[in-house]
C-alpha cells in the first residue's frame, strides 16, 4: 500500500537528482519516507536520494519497492505548478501508479524492479578533506573547466587552506581557487583527484544554485557531494569515481 | 478596391488562427469585414475566421477576393509592435498588396485564388453537448494527452455532468475531468469522439490562454470550437473531424 | 609588457564587434589603448576597433602585438558578470595571456600574429552622404530586407532629403524611408549602393540598439558605419564593400 500527497516542486527536485544519472530506477517505499539509490551504466556516478515522510502533505505505506521510468514521471510532475499537490497511489493489483494533479489523472505502468540495474551501496570513505561550497560555485567551476577540457581536477591544498579546480586543455588551462572566505566551510587535508567533466556537469544540473554542498575529497579518491532540498527533508548524496591520472 | 488600417496584433491573431492549418488561403474582402475559410490538405481540420470592419481603424472596400501566402503576411505583420498600425492597400492593376508599417513599405505579390485549394463549408451539425472552457484548459488537456498518445478523446458524461479528456498509450493512460465548477458553462449530452492530437495541438497554438472557447461535441462526430479575439470583433470557428475508433 | 584591468562588459563589447567578421585577430597593445583591425576572408567587410586606455580600470604596456582566438576570449569574458573586472596579463616568455576573473584564472595560448590574415587599412573615402541613425533602425532595416532578399540597397535621396533602404525579392519588395525627423542627422548627397545582407546582419549583431551610428554613403561605393561604446572610450568603424549591381 502506498498513498501519498506531495508538492509538485518537491517531487520534481527528488526525481531530477536521480534522472541526471539513470533513466529507470527503483523507489523504496519505506515507513519513514522514500529512497532511491542508483548508479549509471558505466559504474562511475552514484546517487542516494531520500525524501522523508514529513516532506509529504500526507504519507501512508506499509513498505514496498517499485520500478519507474524517470523521464515519464518527471513529465507528469511537470504538469503541476510549483505549489500544486500531486497525489500518488499504488494499485497493487495492476502494478500501476495512479497520479492525480488538479483533476488530471495519469496511470503509470511500473517497471519490474528485477529488470532494473542493481542498486549500489555508497561506501563510507572517511575522506581527509571536507569543503562546504555554494551550488553556484560548482556551476562556475564546471562551466570554466568546460571551456578547455573533458576532465576536471578537484583538490584541497592543506598548506594554503584552499579548495581548487584545475582543467588542462591542449593549449589553454583553467585554475580556480576558493579560500575560506569564499567557502562556507573548509576542513583542510591533502586531496587531488581527476574526474570526468560530463558526470559533474550532469550532477550540477540537479544542484540548486543556492544549495550548501558538502564535498568530501581525497587523493585519487572518489568525491562525495551532499545537499538538501525540500527545506532539509530531502537529501541527496552523489559519489563520483576518479579517472586514472595519466602522468 | 481595398484600403484598410488595422493594429498589428489584431492582424497577427487573425492570420495565426488560419496558418496553423494551411500555408496559403483566400481572403474575402467584404463590405462588413474580411473572412477566411480553409481546410487542411487531408480534409481533417477546417477554420472559418471573420474580422469585422469595426475591428479596423479604417476599412474601405467594394468587395474582392485575394490569395495570400500566410507565412509571408505573418512575417510582415510581425514587423510591427503590438499597438502599431498596419496599412493594407490593394493595387488592382498589378495584383499586389501594399503593406505599410511606420515608414516600412512591403509589396506582397498575391497568389491566384483559383490555384488555392477550394474553401470548405462548415456544416451545421446540431451537436448534443456544449461546453464553454478556458483556452488554458485546452492547452493543459493537449499537453497531458501528448505524454502518452497521438490521439485524444473528448467527451461529455451527461449523467455525471462532466467534460472529460482521455488518452490511452501503450502502457500509460491520461484522464482529465472538468465539472461545472471547472468550466465556464456546460450543456450536458452524450458525447465521445476520438481526434488526431496533432491537429488539436496546432489549433491550440492559436487559442489565447484566456479565451472562452465554446466546444460542441457529439458521439463519433466532429468537434467545433469557437472563440473571439480583437475584443469580440474577430471570430474563429474550428471544426475537427473524428478518427474512426478501433474497438 | 601588458597588464590591464577592464570590466567584463566593456571587453565583451570590444571583442563582439570584431568576432562578427573574423575568428582570429591581431590585437595592438599601444600606450594609449588597444586596437584591432580585421577583414573577413572574402575581403568584403572590414572593422577597425579601438578601446582607449582610459576605458580600463588600469592599463600598462610598453607596446606589443598579440594574436588571439576570438571565440575563446569571448567565452572567458562571458564568465564575468557585467560589472565584474577582468585582469589581463601577458607572459612574454611563454607567449600566453593570463586572464583572471574573481578567483578564476585562465591561461590562453596566443596565436602567432604572422599566421593571421594581414590587417586592412580602411581608406578615407570622402563619401557625399552622411546619416546618423539609431542602431534599432539598422536592425529594423536588416530584418525587413531579410524577408525578401539576400541583398540590401542603402541610399540617400538628396532631392527629398531621405535615407532609404530597398530590397527586391523574386516576387515581393521592401522599401523603408527615414526622413530628417526619423534620423538623428542627415547630410544629403546622392548615394545608392547594393550590399550583401549577410554582412550587414552580422555587423548589426554588434551594434547596440541605442547606439548613434554615423553612416557614410556614396554611389556604388562602400558604406562606412561608426559607433561608440564604453561611454565613448571605445570606437568601432565598419566598412562594407558594395555588390556590383546587375542591371
XYZ file of C-alpha atoms in Angstrom:
741
model
C 0.000 0.000 0.000
C 1.260 3.442 -0.918
C -0.820 6.598 -0.830
C 0.881 9.969 -0.613
C 0.460 13.650 -1.435
C 3.442 15.890 -2.160
C 4.014 19.279 -3.786
C 4.945 19.166 -7.468
C 8.237 21.024 -6.968
C 9.420 18.732 -4.170
C 8.644 15.689 -6.314
C 10.483 17.213 -9.271
C 13.570 18.035 -7.214
C 13.680 14.461 -5.903
C 13.357 12.929 -9.377
C 15.766 15.369 -11.074
C 18.572 14.435 -8.699
C 18.372 10.832 -9.910
C 17.475 11.300 -13.582
C 20.766 13.084 -14.315
C 22.403 9.647 -13.905
C 19.864 6.989 -14.950
C 16.664 6.571 -16.996
C 14.980 3.999 -14.758
C 15.230 3.380 -11.034
C 13.804 1.525 -8.080
C 11.967 3.541 -5.443
C 11.908 2.161 -1.914
C 8.631 2.966 -0.194
C 9.579 2.903 3.483
C 7.582 3.925 6.505
C 9.787 6.940 7.155
C 9.938 8.116 3.526
C 11.138 7.162 0.067
C 14.682 6.332 -1.021
C 16.303 5.921 -4.421
C 19.803 4.554 -4.961
C 21.187 4.308 -8.473
C 24.424 4.002 -10.417
C 24.997 4.904 -14.045
C 25.676 2.105 -16.593
C 29.454 2.768 -16.512
C 29.570 2.484 -12.701
C 31.133 5.942 -12.426
C 28.428 8.074 -10.804
C 26.174 7.055 -7.930
C 23.273 8.750 -6.179
C 21.447 8.135 -2.918
C 18.316 10.275 -2.535
C 15.964 10.227 0.437
C 12.764 12.193 0.923
C 11.336 11.993 4.425
C 7.673 11.247 5.083
C 7.461 14.680 6.732
C 8.177 16.316 3.338
C 4.810 14.991 2.126
C 1.425 16.550 2.841
C 0.271 13.044 3.677
C 2.139 9.761 3.526
C 0.970 6.214 4.098
C 2.685 2.971 3.207
C 3.290 -0.472 4.595
C 6.509 -0.706 2.616
C 7.255 -1.728 -0.931
C 9.547 -1.421 -3.918
C 8.524 -0.060 -7.320
C 10.386 0.448 -10.590
C 9.744 3.602 -12.626
C 10.658 5.323 -15.869
C 12.062 8.607 -14.556
C 11.552 10.768 -17.664
C 7.881 9.855 -17.705
C 7.379 10.535 -14.008
C 9.179 13.877 -14.378
C 6.917 14.855 -17.285
C 3.877 14.188 -15.130
C 5.248 16.108 -12.149
C 5.973 18.921 -14.625
C 2.234 19.221 -15.371
C 1.802 20.751 -11.908
C 2.608 24.338 -10.975
C 5.240 24.763 -8.247
C 2.876 24.740 -5.283
C 0.331 22.292 -6.688
C -0.181 18.974 -4.951
C 0.458 15.628 -6.598
C -1.443 12.605 -5.337
C 0.356 9.269 -5.763
C -1.456 5.985 -5.190
C -0.181 2.490 -5.914
C -2.590 -0.071 -7.353
C -1.063 -3.314 -6.050
C -3.175 -5.494 -8.299
C -2.424 -3.896 -11.660
C 1.065 -2.718 -10.584
C 0.253 0.756 -11.809
C 0.824 4.084 -10.109
C -2.131 6.480 -10.188
C -1.019 10.090 -10.208
C -3.512 12.943 -9.858
C -2.884 16.690 -10.194
C -5.821 19.078 -10.064
C -8.344 16.931 -11.969
C -5.734 15.282 -14.182
C -5.244 11.561 -13.639
C -2.264 9.719 -15.031
C -1.924 5.940 -14.871
C 1.744 4.993 -14.977
C 2.740 1.419 -15.776
C 5.503 0.369 -13.391
C 8.651 -1.482 -14.390
C 9.573 -4.822 -12.847
C 12.239 -3.836 -10.262
C 14.169 -7.018 -11.065
C 14.735 -5.728 -14.603
C 16.464 -2.581 -13.311
C 20.221 -2.433 -12.712
C 21.196 -3.418 -9.184
C 21.372 -0.647 -6.623
C 24.789 0.466 -5.401
C 25.908 0.773 -1.808
C 27.701 4.057 -1.350
C 30.741 3.115 0.740
C 31.953 5.052 3.771
C 35.270 6.504 2.660
C 36.491 8.651 5.565
C 37.980 11.219 3.185
C 40.549 13.677 4.580
C 39.301 16.983 3.126
C 35.848 18.495 3.605
C 34.568 21.581 1.822
C 31.187 23.278 2.127
C 30.562 25.252 -1.060
C 27.648 27.083 -2.668
C 25.961 25.345 -5.595
C 26.657 28.378 -7.800
C 30.423 27.923 -7.305
C 30.205 24.332 -8.501
C 28.300 25.592 -11.548
C 31.004 28.182 -12.199
C 33.796 25.606 -11.839
C 32.127 23.230 -14.258
C 31.476 25.981 -16.817
C 35.063 27.220 -16.633
C 36.590 23.750 -16.971
C 34.283 23.004 -19.892
C 35.969 25.746 -21.939
C 39.215 23.784 -22.174
C 38.810 20.107 -21.259
C 36.670 16.996 -20.766
C 38.216 16.473 -17.346
C 38.307 18.443 -14.147
C 40.612 18.101 -11.165
C 39.243 18.950 -7.721
C 41.668 19.367 -4.860
C 42.442 20.888 -1.491
C 45.778 22.488 -0.694
C 46.151 21.829 3.026
C 49.146 24.160 3.411
C 47.398 27.195 1.897
C 43.951 26.095 3.094
C 42.451 26.365 -0.376
C 39.945 24.429 -2.437
C 40.928 24.451 -6.102
C 39.702 23.373 -9.516
C 42.066 22.612 -12.399
C 41.383 21.873 -16.044
C 44.096 21.426 -18.634
C 43.331 21.695 -22.315
C 45.582 21.120 -25.300
C 46.685 24.753 -25.311
C 44.779 26.527 -22.537
C 44.385 25.968 -18.799
C 41.823 26.963 -16.209
C 42.504 27.299 -12.497
C 40.036 28.380 -9.821
C 40.911 28.882 -6.159
C 38.442 29.365 -3.325
C 39.747 30.136 0.145
C 37.970 30.069 3.488
C 36.442 33.463 2.741
C 34.871 32.173 -0.489
C 33.706 28.893 1.022
C 31.081 28.214 3.660
C 33.463 25.871 5.440
C 36.787 24.110 4.868
C 38.420 21.231 6.718
C 41.805 21.066 5.043
C 43.528 17.787 4.180
C 45.551 16.779 1.141
C 43.269 15.981 -1.743
C 43.569 15.921 -5.517
C 41.583 13.780 -7.942
C 40.656 13.951 -11.603
C 37.044 13.471 -12.739
C 35.083 13.137 -15.955
C 33.527 16.547 -16.565
C 30.373 15.105 -18.172
C 29.320 13.454 -14.925
C 29.966 16.534 -12.845
C 28.041 18.636 -15.391
C 25.046 16.327 -15.057
C 25.150 16.299 -11.260
C 25.500 20.085 -11.294
C 22.185 20.342 -13.181
C 20.386 18.923 -10.140
C 22.198 21.054 -7.549
C 20.303 24.266 -6.697
C 22.481 27.387 -7.125
C 21.821 28.406 -3.527
C 22.368 24.956 -2.024
C 25.112 24.391 0.548
C 27.006 21.426 -0.857
C 29.316 19.418 1.404
C 32.135 17.860 -0.628
C 34.427 15.141 0.707
C 37.703 14.743 -1.168
C 40.877 12.639 -1.095
C 43.982 11.779 -3.106
C 42.896 9.876 -6.210
C 39.679 9.016 -4.435
C 36.030 9.459 -5.320
C 34.367 12.762 -4.439
C 31.176 12.760 -2.405
C 28.716 15.637 -2.561
C 25.777 16.085 -0.182
C 22.991 18.641 -0.328
C 19.480 19.127 0.987
C 16.250 20.157 -0.678
C 12.616 20.498 0.445
C 13.673 22.517 3.498
C 16.055 19.830 4.675
C 13.578 16.966 4.426
C 15.109 15.770 1.167
C 18.763 14.725 0.990
C 20.966 13.836 -1.962
C 24.410 12.218 -1.911
C 26.392 11.904 -5.111
C 29.557 9.853 -5.393
C 31.767 10.187 -8.453
C 34.672 7.823 -9.156
C 38.005 9.380 -10.155
C 39.719 8.998 -13.511
C 43.150 7.439 -13.520
C 45.574 10.315 -13.964
C 47.948 9.810 -16.858
C 51.320 11.129 -15.749
C -10.680 48.413 -54.134
C -9.368 47.595 -50.681
C -7.803 50.105 -48.319
C -7.676 49.374 -44.606
C -5.763 50.132 -41.417
C -5.590 47.641 -38.548
C -3.400 47.118 -35.478
C -0.505 44.695 -35.937
C -1.640 42.391 -33.121
C -5.200 42.090 -34.438
C -3.869 41.239 -37.901
C -1.497 38.666 -36.426
C -4.218 36.990 -34.364
C -6.416 36.734 -37.464
C -3.645 35.221 -39.592
C -2.346 32.865 -36.875
C -5.740 31.223 -36.494
C -5.599 30.150 -40.147
C -1.888 29.454 -40.597
C -1.958 26.604 -38.068
C -3.882 24.650 -40.732
C -2.765 25.903 -44.165
C 0.117 27.747 -45.870
C -1.963 29.679 -48.403
C -5.529 30.931 -48.270
C -8.146 33.078 -49.942
C -9.248 36.237 -48.156
C -12.741 37.530 -48.863
C -12.838 41.310 -48.789
C -16.465 42.042 -47.936
C -18.131 45.310 -47.064
C -18.673 44.253 -43.457
C -15.185 42.790 -42.927
C -12.821 40.061 -44.056
C -13.381 36.307 -43.956
C -11.084 33.342 -44.441
C -12.268 29.751 -44.762
C -9.743 26.972 -45.184
C -9.299 23.231 -44.829
C -6.034 21.351 -44.434
C -4.810 19.098 -47.293
C -6.088 15.935 -45.531
C -9.596 17.421 -45.107
C -9.455 16.846 -41.344
C -9.299 20.363 -39.874
C -11.297 23.379 -41.016
C -11.310 27.020 -40.000
C -13.695 29.910 -40.560
C -12.271 33.251 -39.419
C -14.061 36.590 -39.664
C -12.770 40.010 -38.699
C -15.411 42.734 -38.711
C -14.855 46.088 -40.395
C -15.281 47.676 -36.955
C -12.076 45.920 -35.783
C -10.148 48.097 -38.247
C -9.102 51.694 -37.663
C -10.392 52.372 -41.163
C -11.862 49.995 -43.713
C -12.932 50.560 -47.294
C -13.672 48.009 -49.984
C -16.094 47.363 -52.791
C -15.578 43.635 -52.390
C -12.994 41.252 -53.748
C -11.099 38.022 -53.276
C -7.328 37.739 -52.885
C -4.972 34.795 -52.403
C -2.044 35.122 -49.994
C 0.973 33.277 -48.659
C 0.212 33.269 -44.931
C 3.760 32.829 -43.591
C 4.893 35.861 -45.556
C 1.981 38.019 -44.438
C 2.573 36.955 -40.822
C 6.260 37.904 -41.078
C 5.277 41.365 -42.254
C 2.661 41.826 -39.526
C 5.373 40.691 -37.092
C 7.489 43.727 -38.065
C 5.007 45.898 -36.158
C 4.887 46.305 -32.387
C 1.628 45.240 -30.730
C -0.138 48.580 -30.948
C 1.351 49.732 -34.251
C -0.926 50.265 -37.217
C -0.633 48.317 -40.445
C -1.894 49.923 -43.642
C -3.111 47.485 -46.304
C -3.875 48.663 -49.829
C -4.675 46.525 -52.855
C -3.232 47.519 -56.228
C -5.845 46.072 -58.598
C -3.687 46.532 -61.664
C -0.535 44.759 -60.506
C -2.448 42.380 -58.172
C -0.084 43.280 -55.364
C -0.876 44.173 -51.775
C 0.953 47.232 -50.422
C 1.562 46.969 -46.712
C 2.960 49.896 -44.714
C 4.084 49.949 -41.064
C 5.719 53.072 -39.673
C 7.739 54.057 -42.767
C 8.276 50.473 -43.919
C 6.580 49.529 -47.180
C 6.205 45.939 -48.259
C 4.886 44.938 -51.681
C 3.361 41.475 -51.492
C 2.703 39.525 -54.684
C -0.713 37.886 -54.426
C -1.496 34.305 -55.386
C -4.132 33.463 -57.985
C -7.128 32.436 -55.815
C -8.016 29.734 -58.355
C -4.727 27.986 -57.574
C -5.625 27.665 -53.877
C -7.499 24.654 -52.507
C -11.261 25.105 -52.550
C -12.823 26.607 -49.457
C -14.860 24.351 -47.185
C -18.376 24.970 -45.964
C -18.525 24.258 -42.261
C -21.771 22.297 -41.889
C -24.369 22.927 -39.190
C -24.197 19.828 -37.028
C -26.641 20.438 -34.152
C -24.363 18.626 -31.700
C -25.882 17.452 -28.390
C -23.203 18.598 -25.903
C -21.922 22.147 -25.422
C -19.017 23.121 -23.207
C -17.545 26.564 -22.567
C -13.948 26.134 -21.442
C -10.934 28.371 -20.865
C -8.197 28.243 -23.501
C -5.660 27.283 -20.819
C -7.635 24.098 -20.032
C -7.486 23.053 -23.683
C -3.721 23.651 -23.574
C -3.436 21.511 -20.441
C -5.510 18.704 -21.974
C -3.407 18.659 -25.113
C -0.138 18.658 -23.154
C -1.296 15.831 -20.887
C -2.534 13.651 -23.755
C 0.705 14.267 -25.636
C 2.648 12.441 -22.908
C 1.102 9.104 -23.830
C -0.574 9.121 -27.245
C -1.062 10.601 -30.724
C -4.813 10.612 -30.177
C -7.142 12.307 -27.756
C -10.733 11.508 -26.885
C -13.030 14.365 -25.907
C -16.350 13.554 -24.300
C -19.201 14.631 -22.075
C -20.706 12.352 -19.446
C -24.323 13.502 -19.332
C -25.133 11.505 -16.184
C -22.299 13.000 -14.111
C -22.381 16.328 -15.962
C -18.674 16.201 -16.739
C -16.450 17.126 -19.655
C -13.563 14.682 -19.966
C -10.388 14.069 -21.919
C -8.933 10.591 -22.425
C -5.660 9.462 -23.934
C -4.510 5.865 -23.991
C -0.890 4.998 -24.575
C 0.736 1.607 -24.961
C 1.337 1.344 -21.221
C 0.095 4.582 -19.642
C -3.221 6.447 -19.663
C -4.266 10.018 -19.051
C -7.712 11.106 -17.905
C -8.852 14.642 -17.169
C -12.281 15.560 -15.818
C -13.735 19.054 -15.622
C -17.071 19.561 -13.916
C -19.393 22.555 -13.931
C -17.219 24.249 -11.329
C -14.137 23.984 -13.550
C -15.955 25.002 -16.729
C -17.496 28.317 -17.700
C -20.616 26.518 -18.898
C -21.825 23.000 -19.656
C -24.870 21.776 -21.562
C -24.689 18.045 -20.991
C -25.476 15.494 -23.695
C -23.817 12.204 -24.558
C -20.645 12.811 -26.480
C -17.432 10.900 -27.097
C -15.143 11.173 -30.112
C -11.503 10.439 -30.853
C -9.287 13.026 -32.573
C -5.804 13.299 -34.002
C -3.737 15.086 -31.364
C -1.542 16.879 -33.939
C -4.483 18.875 -35.256
C -5.711 19.829 -31.816
C -2.153 20.849 -30.842
C -1.976 23.153 -33.847
C -5.384 24.693 -33.205
C -4.435 25.138 -29.549
C -1.463 27.299 -30.624
C -3.884 29.898 -31.973
C -6.261 29.847 -28.985
C -5.419 32.529 -26.392
C -4.976 31.052 -22.893
C -7.632 33.396 -21.508
C -10.140 32.862 -24.330
C -13.582 31.443 -23.591
C -13.874 28.579 -26.060
C -17.281 27.122 -26.872
C -16.971 23.447 -27.843
C -19.758 21.463 -29.491
C -19.429 17.700 -29.213
C -21.257 14.522 -30.233
C -20.875 10.746 -30.456
C -18.244 9.975 -33.086
C -18.856 13.400 -34.563
C -16.588 16.320 -35.375
C -15.841 18.826 -32.621
C -16.458 22.508 -33.222
C -14.606 25.171 -31.274
C -15.499 28.873 -31.340
C -13.626 31.778 -29.797
C -13.357 35.533 -30.163
C -10.402 37.870 -30.453
C -9.963 41.611 -31.018
C -12.497 42.402 -28.292
C -15.177 40.279 -29.894
C -14.842 41.767 -33.370
C -12.858 38.779 -34.598
C -14.323 35.278 -34.511
C -12.770 31.895 -35.193
C -14.534 28.563 -35.667
C -12.519 25.372 -35.918
C -14.010 22.061 -36.947
C -12.029 18.859 -36.494
C -13.139 15.526 -37.974
C -13.065 12.473 -35.684
C -10.841 9.443 -36.107
C -12.531 6.104 -36.554
C -12.240 4.341 -33.205
C -10.685 0.913 -33.446
C -12.515 -1.313 -30.983
C 54.693 44.034 -21.070
C 50.922 44.207 -20.855
C 48.947 44.345 -17.632
C 45.403 45.704 -17.634
C 42.086 45.543 -15.807
C 38.788 46.158 -17.599
C 35.104 45.463 -16.914
C 33.760 42.241 -18.425
C 31.045 44.009 -20.440
C 33.455 46.510 -21.998
C 35.785 43.674 -23.007
C 32.879 41.720 -24.476
C 31.607 44.687 -26.497
C 35.094 45.231 -27.917
C 35.521 41.580 -28.898
C 31.982 41.149 -30.265
C 32.464 43.985 -32.739
C 35.337 42.070 -34.336
C 34.160 38.468 -33.977
C 31.153 39.067 -36.243
C 33.688 39.229 -39.108
C 36.650 37.001 -38.198
C 37.602 34.094 -35.901
C 41.157 35.202 -35.133
C 42.718 38.637 -34.983
C 45.769 40.635 -34.015
C 45.471 42.999 -31.064
C 47.769 46.019 -30.996
C 48.795 46.870 -27.452
C 49.593 50.574 -27.682
C 50.348 53.050 -24.956
C 47.071 54.883 -25.482
C 44.904 51.756 -25.727
C 44.248 48.653 -27.802
C 43.332 48.467 -31.487
C 42.073 45.653 -33.684
C 41.807 45.852 -37.459
C 40.459 42.907 -39.404
C 38.942 41.942 -42.732
C 36.861 38.873 -43.477
C 38.307 36.122 -45.739
C 36.346 37.392 -48.775
C 37.686 40.950 -48.342
C 34.151 42.339 -48.189
C 33.765 43.526 -44.591
C 36.355 45.380 -42.530
C 36.471 46.536 -38.936
C 38.667 48.959 -37.015
C 38.059 48.861 -33.252
C 39.868 50.977 -30.674
C 39.476 50.927 -26.910
C 41.232 53.772 -25.125
C 43.446 53.207 -22.101
C 41.006 55.381 -20.132
C 38.284 52.725 -20.643
C 40.352 50.380 -18.456
C 40.457 50.411 -14.659
C 44.210 50.160 -15.012
C 46.353 49.889 -18.121
C 50.086 49.395 -18.527
C 52.018 48.387 -21.606
C 55.244 49.179 -23.402
C 53.648 48.171 -26.691
C 53.210 44.848 -28.398
C 51.189 42.755 -30.813
C 49.355 39.549 -29.906
C 47.225 37.117 -31.896
C 44.087 35.645 -30.315
C 41.278 33.202 -30.940
C 38.252 35.478 -30.529
C 35.634 32.847 -29.667
C 37.797 31.587 -26.821
C 38.491 35.064 -25.453
C 34.761 35.889 -25.657
C 33.895 32.723 -23.720
C 36.262 33.751 -20.957
C 34.953 37.315 -20.821
C 31.473 35.763 -20.666
C 32.400 34.074 -17.358
C 32.243 37.514 -15.727
C 29.062 39.331 -14.720
C 28.517 42.711 -16.395
C 30.291 44.829 -13.806
C 32.984 42.311 -12.851
C 36.605 43.135 -13.533
C 38.816 41.103 -15.841
C 42.554 41.139 -15.256
C 44.683 40.583 -18.371
C 48.412 39.961 -18.095
C 50.793 38.935 -20.868
C 53.519 36.402 -20.101
C 56.183 37.404 -22.645
C 58.214 34.269 -22.120
C 55.526 31.636 -22.656
C 53.506 33.865 -25.046
C 50.390 33.182 -23.020
C 47.762 35.598 -21.782
C 46.739 35.177 -18.140
C 43.152 36.193 -17.562
C 41.693 36.396 -14.054
C 38.059 36.998 -13.043
C 37.103 36.769 -9.379
C 39.370 33.857 -8.403
C 39.182 32.180 -11.817
C 42.432 32.086 -13.774
C 42.518 31.245 -17.444
C 45.752 30.730 -19.354
C 45.174 31.471 -23.027
C 47.701 30.285 -25.599
C 48.291 33.087 -28.091
C 48.425 32.669 -31.851
C 51.487 33.709 -33.838
C 50.408 37.078 -35.325
C 52.248 36.229 -38.554
C 49.843 33.333 -39.102
C 46.814 35.659 -39.051
C 45.468 37.307 -42.205
C 47.028 40.690 -42.883
C 45.295 43.699 -41.395
C 43.424 46.037 -43.723
C 43.809 49.783 -43.949
C 40.393 51.373 -44.027
C 40.738 54.011 -46.758
C 39.492 57.590 -46.465
C 36.663 57.774 -48.961
C 35.194 61.282 -48.620
C 31.680 59.978 -49.239
C 28.989 62.518 -50.224
C 26.104 61.465 -47.937
C 26.194 61.234 -44.140
C 23.404 59.828 -41.991
C 23.260 59.492 -38.207
C 20.797 56.731 -37.371
C 19.785 54.763 -34.272
C 21.057 51.193 -34.042
C 17.476 49.929 -33.743
C 16.629 51.373 -37.184
C 19.517 49.469 -38.754
C 18.190 46.322 -37.061
C 14.718 47.000 -38.441
C 16.069 47.608 -41.968
C 18.050 44.393 -41.933
C 15.102 42.364 -40.627
C 12.738 43.795 -43.236
C 15.133 43.217 -46.143
C 15.768 39.675 -44.934
C 12.122 38.777 -45.606
C 12.576 39.082 -49.362
C 16.233 39.100 -50.425
C 19.903 38.319 -49.773
C 20.816 41.864 -50.773
C 20.006 45.290 -49.452
C 20.348 48.668 -51.118
C 21.132 51.678 -48.932
C 20.724 55.128 -50.398
C 20.117 58.812 -49.840
C 17.713 60.826 -51.965
C 19.283 64.282 -51.928
C 16.245 65.964 -53.510
C 13.761 64.669 -50.917
C 16.363 64.599 -48.126
C 15.639 60.967 -47.293
C 17.644 57.930 -46.269
C 16.160 54.778 -47.775
C 16.536 51.017 -47.757
C 15.475 48.822 -50.687
C 15.284 45.069 -51.039
C 13.908 43.310 -54.088
C 12.856 39.693 -53.941
C 11.646 37.418 -56.705
C 8.039 38.436 -56.118
C 7.997 40.855 -53.185
C 9.748 44.146 -52.419
C 10.591 46.046 -49.265
C 11.152 49.792 -49.067
C 11.908 51.826 -45.953
C 12.245 55.609 -45.859
C 13.582 57.664 -42.972
C 13.462 61.446 -43.180
C 15.180 64.063 -41.055
C 12.541 63.613 -38.368
C 13.280 59.881 -38.096
C 17.053 60.302 -38.207
C 19.412 61.898 -35.711
C 21.134 63.775 -38.522
C 21.277 63.812 -42.322
C 23.765 65.429 -44.690
C 22.155 64.786 -48.051
C 24.142 63.804 -51.149
C 23.370 61.326 -53.907
C 24.053 57.822 -52.724
C 22.871 54.356 -53.686
C 24.761 51.092 -53.265
C 23.856 47.424 -53.019
C 25.269 45.238 -50.223
C 25.316 41.609 -49.191
C 22.709 41.282 -46.459
C 24.663 38.588 -44.559
C 27.479 41.000 -43.769
C 25.154 43.750 -42.655
C 23.248 41.249 -40.489
C 26.484 40.243 -38.769
C 27.615 43.824 -38.215
C 24.148 44.658 -36.894
C 24.577 41.993 -34.174
C 27.398 44.056 -32.665
C 25.635 47.424 -32.902
C 23.768 48.341 -29.690
C 20.090 49.171 -30.346
C 20.513 52.567 -28.689
C 23.800 53.446 -30.404
C 24.043 56.516 -32.628
C 25.538 55.139 -35.830
C 27.125 57.512 -38.350
C 26.846 56.094 -41.869
C 28.786 57.437 -44.833
C 27.379 56.535 -48.240
C 28.084 57.076 -51.939
C 27.092 55.898 -55.411
C 28.236 52.299 -55.818
C 30.715 52.870 -53.027
C 31.391 51.103 -49.754
C 29.371 52.125 -46.712
C 31.149 53.126 -43.522
C 29.479 52.861 -40.137
C 30.899 54.352 -36.929
C 29.635 53.943 -33.388
C 30.905 54.276 -29.834
C 30.700 52.003 -26.816
C 32.080 52.094 -23.259
C 30.829 55.671 -22.784
C 32.662 56.906 -25.856
C 36.023 55.395 -24.947
C 35.533 52.532 -27.391
C 35.035 53.182 -31.102
C 34.119 50.863 -33.953
C 34.274 51.558 -37.686
C 32.863 49.055 -40.137
C 33.415 49.269 -43.871
C 31.382 47.102 -46.218
C 32.185 46.786 -49.928
C 29.280 47.111 -52.392
C 27.977 44.381 -54.663
C 28.068 45.039 -58.374
C 24.507 45.872 -59.359
C 23.194 43.726 -62.181
C 21.047 45.949 -64.368
